[in-house]
mmCIF file of C-alpha atoms in Angstrom:
data_model
loop_
_atom_site.group_PDB
_atom_site.id
_atom_site.type_symbol
_atom_site.label_atom_id
_atom_site.label_comp_id
_atom_site.label_asym_id
_atom_site.label_seq_id
_atom_site.Cartn_x
_atom_site.Cartn_y
_atom_site.Cartn_z
ATOM 1 C CA UNK A 1 19.450 26.939 -15.480
ATOM 2 C CA UNK A 2 22.049 28.380 -17.733
ATOM 3 C CA UNK A 3 21.311 31.986 -16.846
ATOM 4 C CA UNK A 4 19.607 33.605 -13.894
ATOM 5 C CA UNK A 5 15.903 33.877 -14.719
ATOM 6 C CA UNK A 6 14.301 34.062 -11.259
ATOM 7 C CA UNK A 7 15.165 34.927 -7.701
ATOM 8 C CA UNK A 8 16.856 32.239 -5.566
ATOM 9 C CA UNK A 9 13.618 31.459 -3.699
ATOM 10 C CA UNK A 10 12.079 29.474 -6.572
ATOM 11 C CA UNK A 11 15.300 27.558 -7.288
ATOM 12 C CA UNK A 12 15.579 26.673 -3.603
ATOM 13 C CA UNK A 13 11.959 25.484 -3.528
ATOM 14 C CA UNK A 14 12.544 23.299 -6.610
ATOM 15 C CA UNK A 15 15.733 21.808 -5.148
ATOM 16 C CA UNK A 16 13.998 20.849 -1.901
ATOM 17 C CA UNK A 17 10.878 19.519 -3.623
ATOM 18 C CA UNK A 18 13.096 17.298 -5.793
ATOM 19 C CA UNK A 19 14.169 15.496 -2.597
ATOM 20 C CA UNK A 20 10.588 14.539 -1.670
ATOM 21 C CA UNK A 21 9.918 10.841 -2.452
ATOM 22 C CA UNK A 22 7.744 10.560 -5.547
ATOM 23 C CA UNK A 23 9.064 13.789 -7.084
ATOM 24 C CA UNK A 24 12.158 14.068 -9.286
ATOM 25 C CA UNK A 25 13.929 17.144 -10.673
ATOM 26 C CA UNK A 26 11.417 17.531 -13.517
ATOM 27 C CA UNK A 27 8.248 16.978 -11.511
ATOM 28 C CA UNK A 28 9.656 19.214 -8.754
ATOM 29 C CA UNK A 29 9.724 22.114 -11.241
ATOM 30 C CA UNK A 30 6.160 21.363 -12.287
ATOM 31 C CA UNK A 31 5.090 21.118 -8.629
ATOM 32 C CA UNK A 32 6.843 24.389 -7.712
ATOM 33 C CA UNK A 33 5.168 26.240 -10.557
ATOM 34 C CA UNK A 34 1.770 24.822 -9.587
ATOM 35 C CA UNK A 35 2.344 25.893 -5.973
ATOM 36 C CA UNK A 36 3.350 29.410 -7.052
ATOM 37 C CA UNK A 37 0.216 29.697 -9.180
ATOM 38 C CA UNK A 38 -1.994 28.404 -6.345
ATOM 39 C CA UNK A 39 -0.456 30.509 -3.605
ATOM 40 C CA UNK A 40 -3.520 31.060 -1.465
ATOM 41 C CA UNK A 41 -5.187 27.701 -2.040
ATOM 42 C CA UNK A 42 -2.109 25.471 -1.716
ATOM 43 C CA UNK A 43 1.313 27.070 -1.156
ATOM 44 C CA UNK A 44 0.433 29.105 1.945
ATOM 45 C CA UNK A 45 -1.571 26.293 3.654
ATOM 46 C CA UNK A 46 1.179 23.782 2.843
ATOM 47 C CA UNK A 47 3.875 26.063 4.267
ATOM 48 C CA UNK A 48 1.840 26.377 7.479
ATOM 49 C CA UNK A 49 1.086 22.634 7.635
ATOM 50 C CA UNK A 50 4.795 21.814 7.213
ATOM 51 C CA UNK A 51 5.819 24.343 9.824
ATOM 52 C CA UNK A 52 3.254 22.963 12.300
ATOM 53 C CA UNK A 53 4.261 19.369 11.590
ATOM 54 C CA UNK A 54 7.891 20.354 12.101
ATOM 55 C CA UNK A 55 7.112 22.026 15.416
ATOM 56 C CA UNK A 56 4.733 19.473 16.838
ATOM 57 C CA UNK A 57 5.258 15.973 15.427
ATOM 58 C CA UNK A 58 7.356 13.698 17.613
ATOM 59 C CA UNK A 59 8.039 9.980 17.620
ATOM 60 C CA UNK A 60 6.292 8.164 20.474
ATOM 61 C CA UNK A 61 8.947 6.974 22.947
ATOM 62 C CA UNK A 62 6.824 3.930 23.774
ATOM 63 C CA UNK A 63 5.831 2.500 20.387
ATOM 64 C CA UNK A 64 7.641 4.622 17.744
ATOM 65 C CA UNK A 65 4.486 6.012 16.082
ATOM 66 C CA UNK A 66 4.610 9.548 14.652
ATOM 67 C CA UNK A 67 2.216 11.817 16.543
ATOM 68 C CA UNK A 68 1.919 15.202 18.211
ATOM 69 C CA UNK A 69 1.900 13.752 21.716
ATOM 70 C CA UNK A 70 4.282 11.392 23.524
ATOM 71 C CA UNK A 71 3.014 8.831 24.457
ATOM 72 C CA UNK A 72 0.972 8.845 21.264
ATOM 73 C CA UNK A 73 -2.769 8.706 20.619
ATOM 74 C CA UNK A 74 -2.662 4.922 20.161
ATOM 75 C CA UNK A 75 -0.625 4.218 23.327
ATOM 76 C CA UNK A 76 -2.998 6.346 25.446
ATOM 77 C CA UNK A 77 -6.247 5.112 23.860
ATOM 78 C CA UNK A 78 -8.201 3.276 26.636
ATOM 79 C CA UNK A 79 -10.532 1.701 24.031
ATOM 80 C CA UNK A 80 -7.612 -0.254 22.557
ATOM 81 C CA UNK A 81 -6.363 -3.556 23.887
ATOM 82 C CA UNK A 82 -3.000 -2.367 25.190
ATOM 83 C CA UNK A 83 -2.072 -5.963 26.043
ATOM 84 C CA UNK A 84 -1.715 -6.896 22.367
ATOM 85 C CA UNK A 85 1.248 -5.455 20.449
ATOM 86 C CA UNK A 86 1.448 -5.522 16.647
ATOM 87 C CA UNK A 87 5.158 -5.372 15.748
ATOM 88 C CA UNK A 88 5.796 -3.543 12.441
ATOM 89 C CA UNK A 89 8.903 -2.411 10.578
ATOM 90 C CA UNK A 90 7.849 1.163 9.884
ATOM 91 C CA UNK A 91 5.228 3.799 10.749
ATOM 92 C CA UNK A 92 3.859 3.395 7.203
ATOM 93 C CA UNK A 93 3.044 -0.251 8.050
ATOM 94 C CA UNK A 94 1.248 0.909 11.202
ATOM 95 C CA UNK A 95 -0.819 3.305 9.076
ATOM 96 C CA UNK A 96 -1.569 0.551 6.544
ATOM 97 C CA UNK A 97 -2.785 -1.823 9.278
ATOM 98 C CA UNK A 98 -4.911 0.943 10.821
ATOM 99 C CA UNK A 99 -6.556 1.535 7.423
ATOM 100 C CA UNK A 100 -7.460 -2.176 7.420
ATOM 101 C CA UNK A 101 -9.160 -1.496 10.808
ATOM 102 C CA UNK A 102 -9.103 -5.211 11.640
ATOM 103 C CA UNK A 103 -7.506 -5.027 15.099
ATOM 104 C CA UNK A 104 -7.938 -2.664 18.004
ATOM 105 C CA UNK A 105 -4.518 -3.206 19.520
ATOM 106 C CA UNK A 106 -1.335 -1.243 20.288
ATOM 107 C CA UNK A 107 1.842 -1.233 18.192
ATOM 108 C CA UNK A 108 5.589 -1.453 18.337
ATOM 109 C CA UNK A 109 7.559 0.090 15.460
ATOM 110 C CA UNK A 110 10.945 -1.591 14.962
ATOM 111 C CA UNK A 111 12.385 1.127 12.735
ATOM 112 C CA UNK A 112 13.592 -1.311 10.057
ATOM 113 C CA UNK A 113 14.783 -4.891 9.752
ATOM 114 C CA UNK A 114 17.989 -6.699 10.603
ATOM 115 C CA UNK A 115 20.363 -6.423 7.664
ATOM 116 C CA UNK A 116 23.992 -7.408 8.367
ATOM 117 C CA UNK A 117 25.038 -6.369 4.855
ATOM 118 C CA UNK A 118 23.812 -2.814 5.519
ATOM 119 C CA UNK A 119 25.306 -2.870 9.013
ATOM 120 C CA UNK A 120 21.896 -2.858 10.713
ATOM 121 C CA UNK A 121 22.025 -4.955 13.875
ATOM 122 C CA UNK A 122 19.568 -5.477 16.762
ATOM 123 C CA UNK A 123 20.843 -2.384 18.567
ATOM 124 C CA UNK A 124 19.771 -0.208 15.594
ATOM 125 C CA UNK A 125 16.162 -1.378 15.962
ATOM 126 C CA UNK A 126 13.806 -1.109 18.940
ATOM 127 C CA UNK A 127 14.076 -4.811 19.767
ATOM 128 C CA UNK A 128 15.546 -4.105 23.229
ATOM 129 C CA UNK A 129 12.643 -1.780 24.156
ATOM 130 C CA UNK A 130 10.201 -4.437 22.846
ATOM 131 C CA UNK A 131 11.719 -7.075 25.144
ATOM 132 C CA UNK A 132 11.429 -4.573 28.016
ATOM 133 C CA UNK A 133 7.760 -3.870 27.238
ATOM 134 C CA UNK A 134 7.077 -7.618 27.301
ATOM 135 C CA UNK A 135 9.082 -8.051 30.507
ATOM 136 C CA UNK A 136 6.744 -5.469 32.080
ATOM 137 C CA UNK A 137 4.247 -8.340 32.267
ATOM 138 C CA UNK A 138 1.074 -6.707 30.895
ATOM 139 C CA UNK A 139 1.535 -7.846 27.284
ATOM 140 C CA UNK A 140 -0.353 -11.035 26.426
ATOM 141 C CA UNK A 141 0.198 -11.330 22.667
ATOM 142 C CA UNK A 142 2.804 -10.171 20.173
ATOM 143 C CA UNK A 143 1.647 -10.172 16.526
ATOM 144 C CA UNK A 144 4.727 -9.996 14.306
ATOM 145 C CA UNK A 145 3.573 -8.073 11.205
ATOM 146 C CA UNK A 146 6.855 -7.551 9.352
ATOM 147 C CA UNK A 147 7.137 -7.729 5.573
ATOM 148 C CA UNK A 148 7.249 -11.221 4.046
ATOM 149 C CA UNK A 149 10.823 -10.626 2.854
ATOM 150 C CA UNK A 150 14.011 -12.448 3.835
ATOM 151 C CA UNK A 151 15.039 -9.524 6.080
ATOM 152 C CA UNK A 152 11.576 -9.331 7.614
ATOM 153 C CA UNK A 153 11.465 -13.051 8.385
ATOM 154 C CA UNK A 154 15.021 -13.010 9.785
ATOM 155 C CA UNK A 155 13.986 -10.174 12.075
ATOM 156 C CA UNK A 156 10.849 -12.067 13.103
ATOM 157 C CA UNK A 157 12.895 -15.135 14.045
ATOM 158 C CA UNK A 158 15.370 -13.006 16.016
ATOM 159 C CA UNK A 159 12.523 -11.381 17.979
ATOM 160 C CA UNK A 160 10.984 -14.797 18.687
ATOM 161 C CA UNK A 161 14.330 -15.982 20.059
ATOM 162 C CA UNK A 162 14.673 -12.914 22.286
ATOM 163 C CA UNK A 163 11.199 -13.456 23.745
ATOM 164 C CA UNK A 164 11.674 -17.211 24.215
ATOM 165 C CA UNK A 165 11.758 -17.054 28.035
ATOM 166 C CA UNK A 166 8.587 -14.963 28.458
ATOM 167 C CA UNK A 167 5.079 -16.434 28.550
ATOM 168 C CA UNK A 168 3.722 -14.054 25.870
ATOM 169 C CA UNK A 169 1.866 -15.577 22.881
ATOM 170 C CA UNK A 170 3.738 -14.832 19.632
ATOM 171 C CA UNK A 171 1.808 -14.950 16.350
ATOM 172 C CA UNK A 172 2.473 -13.775 12.818
ATOM 173 C CA UNK A 173 0.393 -12.668 9.844
ATOM 174 C CA UNK A 174 -1.145 -15.443 7.731
ATOM 175 C CA UNK A 175 0.302 -16.210 4.306
ATOM 176 C CA UNK A 176 -2.211 -16.766 1.528
ATOM 177 C CA UNK A 177 -3.933 -15.514 -1.590
ATOM 178 C CA UNK A 178 -4.434 -11.700 -1.537
ATOM 179 C CA UNK A 179 -8.106 -10.696 -1.652
ATOM 180 C CA UNK A 180 -8.923 -10.101 -5.317
ATOM 181 C CA UNK A 181 -5.764 -11.967 -6.388
ATOM 182 C CA UNK A 182 -5.649 -14.362 -9.332
ATOM 183 C CA UNK A 183 -3.982 -17.723 -8.738
ATOM 184 C CA UNK A 184 -2.282 -17.704 -12.136
ATOM 185 C CA UNK A 185 -0.241 -14.624 -11.179
ATOM 186 C CA UNK A 186 0.817 -15.821 -7.728
ATOM 187 C CA UNK A 187 4.196 -17.377 -6.944
ATOM 188 C CA UNK A 188 4.570 -21.002 -5.900
ATOM 189 C CA UNK A 189 5.513 -20.113 -2.316
ATOM 190 C CA UNK A 190 2.298 -18.178 -1.762
ATOM 191 C CA UNK A 191 0.156 -20.891 -3.339
ATOM 192 C CA UNK A 192 1.848 -23.613 -1.273
ATOM 193 C CA UNK A 193 1.292 -21.574 1.908
ATOM 194 C CA UNK A 194 -2.345 -20.963 0.981
ATOM 195 C CA UNK A 195 -2.893 -24.698 0.471
ATOM 196 C CA UNK A 196 -1.176 -25.636 3.732
ATOM 197 C CA UNK A 197 -3.229 -23.110 5.686
ATOM 198 C CA UNK A 198 -6.529 -23.914 3.946
ATOM 199 C CA UNK A 199 -9.653 -23.233 6.018
ATOM 200 C CA UNK A 200 -13.007 -25.055 6.088
ATOM 201 C CA UNK A 201 -15.813 -23.589 3.951
ATOM 202 C CA UNK B 1 -8.080 6.241 8.518
ATOM 203 C CA UNK B 2 -10.731 4.259 10.316
ATOM 204 C CA UNK B 3 -9.661 5.387 13.769
ATOM 205 C CA UNK B 4 -7.684 8.320 15.056
ATOM 206 C CA UNK B 5 -4.021 7.286 15.151
ATOM 207 C CA UNK B 6 -2.226 10.634 14.985
ATOM 208 C CA UNK B 7 -2.809 14.297 15.628
ATOM 209 C CA UNK B 8 -4.559 16.343 12.920
ATOM 210 C CA UNK B 9 -1.283 17.945 11.779
ATOM 211 C CA UNK B 10 -0.058 14.839 9.931
ATOM 212 C CA UNK B 11 -3.452 14.217 8.291
ATOM 213 C CA UNK B 12 -3.566 17.850 7.144
ATOM 214 C CA UNK B 13 -0.040 17.594 5.720
ATOM 215 C CA UNK B 14 -0.969 14.422 3.816
ATOM 216 C CA UNK B 15 -4.153 15.994 2.424
ATOM 217 C CA UNK B 16 -2.287 19.048 1.127
ATOM 218 C CA UNK B 17 0.628 17.030 -0.278
ATOM 219 C CA UNK B 18 -1.886 14.864 -2.195
ATOM 220 C CA UNK B 19 -2.864 17.990 -4.161
ATOM 221 C CA UNK B 20 0.693 18.628 -5.391
ATOM 222 C CA UNK B 21 1.060 17.554 -9.058
ATOM 223 C CA UNK B 22 3.016 14.309 -9.234
ATOM 224 C CA UNK B 23 1.817 13.093 -5.832
ATOM 225 C CA UNK B 24 -1.380 11.121 -5.210
ATOM 226 C CA UNK B 25 -3.020 10.061 -1.924
ATOM 227 C CA UNK B 26 -0.695 7.074 -1.503
ATOM 228 C CA UNK B 27 2.556 8.832 -2.399
ATOM 229 C CA UNK B 28 1.496 11.827 -0.273
ATOM 230 C CA UNK B 29 1.471 9.550 2.780
ATOM 231 C CA UNK B 30 4.897 8.229 1.882
ATOM 232 C CA UNK B 31 6.181 11.774 1.318
ATOM 233 C CA UNK B 32 4.709 13.023 4.619
ATOM 234 C CA UNK B 33 6.339 10.193 6.553
ATOM 235 C CA UNK B 34 9.679 10.850 4.850
ATOM 236 C CA UNK B 35 9.412 14.558 5.703
ATOM 237 C CA UNK B 36 8.588 13.788 9.343
ATOM 238 C CA UNK B 37 11.575 11.459 9.587
ATOM 239 C CA UNK B 38 13.871 14.052 7.966
ATOM 240 C CA UNK B 39 12.648 17.025 9.951
ATOM 241 C CA UNK B 40 15.882 18.969 10.162
ATOM 242 C CA UNK B 41 17.263 18.078 6.743
ATOM 243 C CA UNK B 42 14.076 18.462 4.698
ATOM 244 C CA UNK B 43 10.817 19.353 6.472
ATOM 245 C CA UNK B 44 12.029 22.512 8.203
ATOM 246 C CA UNK B 45 13.929 23.899 5.159
ATOM 247 C CA UNK B 46 10.967 23.115 2.897
ATOM 248 C CA UNK B 47 8.527 24.875 5.240
ATOM 249 C CA UNK B 48 10.782 27.942 5.185
ATOM 250 C CA UNK B 49 11.278 27.807 1.399
ATOM 251 C CA UNK B 50 7.519 27.590 0.842
ATOM 252 C CA UNK B 51 6.840 30.426 3.233
ATOM 253 C CA UNK B 52 9.444 32.612 1.527
ATOM 254 C CA UNK B 53 8.158 31.753 -1.949
ATOM 255 C CA UNK B 54 4.642 32.550 -0.764
ATOM 256 C CA UNK B 55 5.742 35.930 0.611
ATOM 257 C CA UNK B 56 8.044 37.000 -2.188
ATOM 258 C CA UNK B 57 7.211 35.393 -5.543
ATOM 259 C CA UNK B 58 5.133 37.585 -7.846
ATOM 260 C CA UNK B 59 4.210 37.397 -11.507
ATOM 261 C CA UNK B 60 6.032 39.984 -13.636
ATOM 262 C CA UNK B 61 3.489 42.545 -14.836
ATOM 263 C CA UNK B 62 5.467 43.006 -18.058
ATOM 264 C CA UNK B 63 6.135 39.467 -19.290
ATOM 265 C CA UNK B 64 4.271 37.144 -16.882
ATOM 266 C CA UNK B 65 7.390 35.344 -15.566
ATOM 267 C CA UNK B 66 7.396 34.166 -11.940
ATOM 268 C CA UNK B 67 10.039 36.025 -9.947
ATOM 269 C CA UNK B 68 10.673 37.883 -6.715
ATOM 270 C CA UNK B 69 10.836 41.272 -8.405
ATOM 271 C CA UNK B 70 8.446 43.093 -10.746
ATOM 272 C CA UNK B 71 9.598 43.763 -13.459
ATOM 273 C CA UNK B 72 11.420 40.431 -13.332
ATOM 274 C CA UNK B 73 15.096 39.502 -13.628
ATOM 275 C CA UNK B 74 14.719 38.807 -17.359
ATOM 276 C CA UNK B 75 12.888 42.055 -18.177
ATOM 277 C CA UNK B 76 15.527 44.133 -16.341
ATOM 278 C CA UNK B 77 18.565 42.236 -17.662
ATOM 279 C CA UNK B 78 20.583 44.701 -19.801
ATOM 280 C CA UNK B 79 22.626 41.840 -21.312
ATOM 281 C CA UNK B 80 19.495 40.448 -22.986
ATOM 282 C CA UNK B 81 18.137 41.630 -26.295
ATOM 283 C CA UNK B 82 14.943 43.261 -25.010
ATOM 284 C CA UNK B 83 13.868 43.908 -28.610
ATOM 285 C CA UNK B 84 13.186 40.224 -29.250
ATOM 286 C CA UNK B 85 10.203 38.628 -27.491
ATOM 287 C CA UNK B 86 9.740 34.865 -27.266
ATOM 288 C CA UNK B 87 5.997 34.255 -26.826
ATOM 289 C CA UNK B 88 5.246 31.159 -24.716
ATOM 290 C CA UNK B 89 2.091 29.612 -23.269
ATOM 291 C CA UNK B 90 3.321 29.083 -19.738
ATOM 292 C CA UNK B 91 6.153 29.936 -17.330
ATOM 293 C CA UNK B 92 7.247 26.289 -17.557
ATOM 294 C CA UNK B 93 7.888 26.805 -21.284
ATOM 295 C CA UNK B 94 9.976 29.888 -20.470
ATOM 296 C CA UNK B 95 12.036 27.798 -18.048
ATOM 297 C CA UNK B 96 12.431 25.022 -20.656
ATOM 298 C CA UNK B 97 13.680 27.492 -23.285
ATOM 299 C CA UNK B 98 16.072 29.058 -20.773
ATOM 300 C CA UNK B 99 17.521 25.618 -20.050
ATOM 301 C CA UNK B 100 18.177 25.272 -23.783
ATOM 302 C CA UNK B 101 20.144 28.550 -23.458
ATOM 303 C CA UNK B 102 19.905 29.141 -27.214
ATOM 304 C CA UNK B 103 18.569 32.719 -27.186
ATOM 305 C CA UNK B 104 19.366 35.732 -25.075
ATOM 306 C CA UNK B 105 16.015 37.447 -25.526
ATOM 307 C CA UNK B 106 13.041 38.588 -23.444
ATOM 308 C CA UNK B 107 9.733 36.734 -23.081
ATOM 309 C CA UNK B 108 5.989 37.146 -23.091
ATOM 310 C CA UNK B 109 3.918 34.529 -21.224
ATOM 311 C CA UNK B 110 0.405 34.166 -22.665
ATOM 312 C CA UNK B 111 -1.013 32.249 -19.704
ATOM 313 C CA UNK B 112 -2.560 29.528 -21.884
ATOM 314 C CA UNK B 113 -4.002 29.030 -25.349
ATOM 315 C CA UNK B 114 -7.246 30.001 -27.041
ATOM 316 C CA UNK B 115 -9.796 27.265 -26.407
ATOM 317 C CA UNK B 116 -13.419 28.172 -27.227
ATOM 318 C CA UNK B 117 -14.666 24.817 -25.864
ATOM 319 C CA UNK B 118 -13.151 25.643 -22.451
ATOM 320 C CA UNK B 119 -14.410 29.238 -22.676
ATOM 321 C CA UNK B 120 -10.885 30.669 -22.983
ATOM 322 C CA UNK B 121 -10.905 33.687 -25.316
ATOM 323 C CA UNK B 122 -8.287 36.330 -26.178
ATOM 324 C CA UNK B 123 -9.258 38.448 -23.149
ATOM 325 C CA UNK B 124 -8.255 35.545 -20.835
ATOM 326 C CA UNK B 125 -4.711 35.553 -22.231
ATOM 327 C CA UNK B 126 -2.132 38.377 -22.309
ATOM 328 C CA UNK B 127 -2.572 38.967 -26.055
ATOM 329 C CA UNK B 128 -3.760 42.576 -25.504
ATOM 330 C CA UNK B 129 -0.660 43.456 -23.437
ATOM 331 C CA UNK B 130 1.507 41.757 -26.104
ATOM 332 C CA UNK B 131 0.003 43.980 -28.818
ATOM 333 C CA UNK B 132 0.635 47.006 -26.562
ATOM 334 C CA UNK B 133 4.264 45.983 -26.007
ATOM 335 C CA UNK B 134 4.729 45.726 -29.785
ATOM 336 C CA UNK B 135 2.913 49.063 -30.339
ATOM 337 C CA UNK B 136 5.522 50.627 -28.017
ATOM 338 C CA UNK B 137 7.838 50.419 -31.035
ATOM 339 C CA UNK B 138 11.013 48.949 -29.516
ATOM 340 C CA UNK B 139 10.226 45.293 -30.345
ATOM 341 C CA UNK B 140 11.838 44.069 -33.582
ATOM 342 C CA UNK B 141 11.017 40.358 -33.561
ATOM 343 C CA UNK B 142 8.319 38.142 -32.069
ATOM 344 C CA UNK B 143 9.220 34.430 -31.868
ATOM 345 C CA UNK B 144 6.021 32.465 -31.345
ATOM 346 C CA UNK B 145 7.080 29.436 -29.281
ATOM 347 C CA UNK B 146 3.716 27.870 -28.425
ATOM 348 C CA UNK B 147 3.144 24.122 -28.299
ATOM 349 C CA UNK B 148 2.699 22.363 -31.660
ATOM 350 C CA UNK B 149 -0.903 21.485 -30.745
ATOM 351 C CA UNK B 150 -4.123 22.563 -32.454
ATOM 352 C CA UNK B 151 -4.815 25.090 -29.673
ATOM 353 C CA UNK B 152 -1.245 26.369 -29.794
ATOM 354 C CA UNK B 153 -1.296 26.858 -33.548
ATOM 355 C CA UNK B 154 -4.738 28.534 -33.428
ATOM 356 C CA UNK B 155 -3.372 30.936 -30.822
ATOM 357 C CA UNK B 156 -0.291 31.577 -32.971
ATOM 358 C CA UNK B 157 -2.458 32.469 -35.986
ATOM 359 C CA UNK B 158 -4.645 34.768 -33.856
ATOM 360 C CA UNK B 159 -1.572 36.600 -32.540
ATOM 361 C CA UNK B 160 -0.202 36.959 -36.079
ATOM 362 C CA UNK B 161 -3.530 38.505 -37.173
ATOM 363 C CA UNK B 162 -3.515 40.936 -34.248
ATOM 364 C CA UNK B 163 0.026 42.100 -35.092
ATOM 365 C CA UNK B 164 -0.662 42.340 -38.854
ATOM 366 C CA UNK B 165 -0.479 46.158 -38.959
ATOM 367 C CA UNK B 166 2.842 46.501 -37.108
ATOM 368 C CA UNK B 167 6.258 46.216 -38.804
ATOM 369 C CA UNK B 168 7.549 43.608 -36.328
ATOM 370 C CA UNK B 169 9.089 40.383 -37.705
ATOM 371 C CA UNK B 170 7.047 37.359 -36.632
ATOM 372 C CA UNK B 171 8.729 33.931 -36.607
ATOM 373 C CA UNK B 172 7.909 30.553 -35.130
ATOM 374 C CA UNK B 173 9.855 27.501 -33.925
ATOM 375 C CA UNK B 174 11.044 25.087 -36.606
ATOM 376 C CA UNK B 175 9.322 21.722 -37.003
ATOM 377 C CA UNK B 176 11.594 18.723 -37.499
ATOM 378 C CA UNK B 177 13.170 15.585 -36.093
ATOM 379 C CA UNK B 178 13.939 15.882 -32.343
ATOM 380 C CA UNK B 179 17.657 15.574 -31.551
ATOM 381 C CA UNK B 180 18.253 11.911 -30.706
ATOM 382 C CA UNK B 181 14.939 10.925 -32.294
ATOM 383 C CA UNK B 182 14.441 7.807 -34.408
ATOM 384 C CA UNK B 183 12.587 8.268 -37.699
ATOM 385 C CA UNK B 184 10.666 5.016 -37.273
ATOM 386 C CA UNK B 185 8.939 6.365 -34.162
ATOM 387 C CA UNK B 186 8.029 9.781 -35.591
ATOM 388 C CA UNK B 187 4.602 10.680 -36.948
ATOM 389 C CA UNK B 188 4.050 11.479 -40.640
ATOM 390 C CA UNK B 189 3.408 15.184 -40.009
ATOM 391 C CA UNK B 190 6.782 15.653 -38.323
ATOM 392 C CA UNK B 191 8.629 13.703 -41.028
ATOM 393 C CA UNK B 192 6.896 15.682 -43.805
ATOM 394 C CA UNK B 193 7.805 18.972 -42.069
ATOM 395 C CA UNK B 194 11.409 17.828 -41.596
ATOM 396 C CA UNK B 195 11.658 16.982 -45.305
ATOM 397 C CA UNK B 196 10.106 20.278 -46.413
ATOM 398 C CA UNK B 197 12.459 22.285 -44.164
ATOM 399 C CA UNK B 198 15.586 20.239 -45.015
ATOM 400 C CA UNK B 199 18.880 22.121 -44.699
ATOM 401 C CA UNK B 200 22.123 21.784 -46.669
ATOM 402 C CA UNK B 201 24.852 19.569 -45.176
#
């Protein structure tokens, strides 16, 4: 602002909020003002929730999930099939798959995809630890659930190569028509894959 | 989520973030994950900034501005013309006018507009305190800078009526073509007002 109109606390709050994904400089001001007006209902609880998350959330050293215990809730859950690993790029993908609630397996978060142009090689991802987990012998199946992008598929192929010697089953997510999707809006690659992988009625 | 995958701290953080204007349930998850990944750079500073704002930000009892002191920085600024009050609906409007940096005056935040349908009457706004400030005798000009909406204009007329007896000058913002605006995209009311209030070249 051109002239000092408030104490530095509000400006600092706006600056930090503007760095949260989904908020820009303008919406950060609106958010800050809303928080200040809803101090007891929102600002104070959010400050506490952030402080607690900062103190207690850690990344699981086994699978890479974000949790308050290490190993995480998923890795220590006896009701899950710990012999099946779903390999994902990011924790957000793990959350998305858990919302689908289709599998009761464990996970392995890669932390990204191979991208030579961005200088991201195998050593920047948790591919080494994945190979070690498989070498441990207990893992029966690896489900590669990376994004259907060029980088994702490159990473999937690299992982398959690394695990070539082991006797683990390696699968990947099916390609096909999204549920609720309209054929007219789908790309040729998806339609071709859906035809190739057609299932009996 | 269908099954417990993390501690309650992350879920709580997501729930609270989803109530921040500009973020929804989906973007709150993305924001929470970003914050957890950037603990030192963003999560910890934001927790502190929110805690400090919660402890120290108050609404100025004179003008209604949000600040860490009462009376606020603007009301105690000797370099401002404290005899001119810009009347705004909300603190966000005060901030917007300060960014324009066109006036060096004081403010009066109404806290909304008259809206009988929503049950908002004069006693819900700071119109009484505004009349008292004017009755104090030091105020020379009131600039009514409410939104150019029906509710805003109704509120402006009500304020003008309430101040009818005093010898304060009451003005309002000019209507006209926004800077950078294209005539073809402007409504008839704005164009008519811009023509009526035309100025010499």
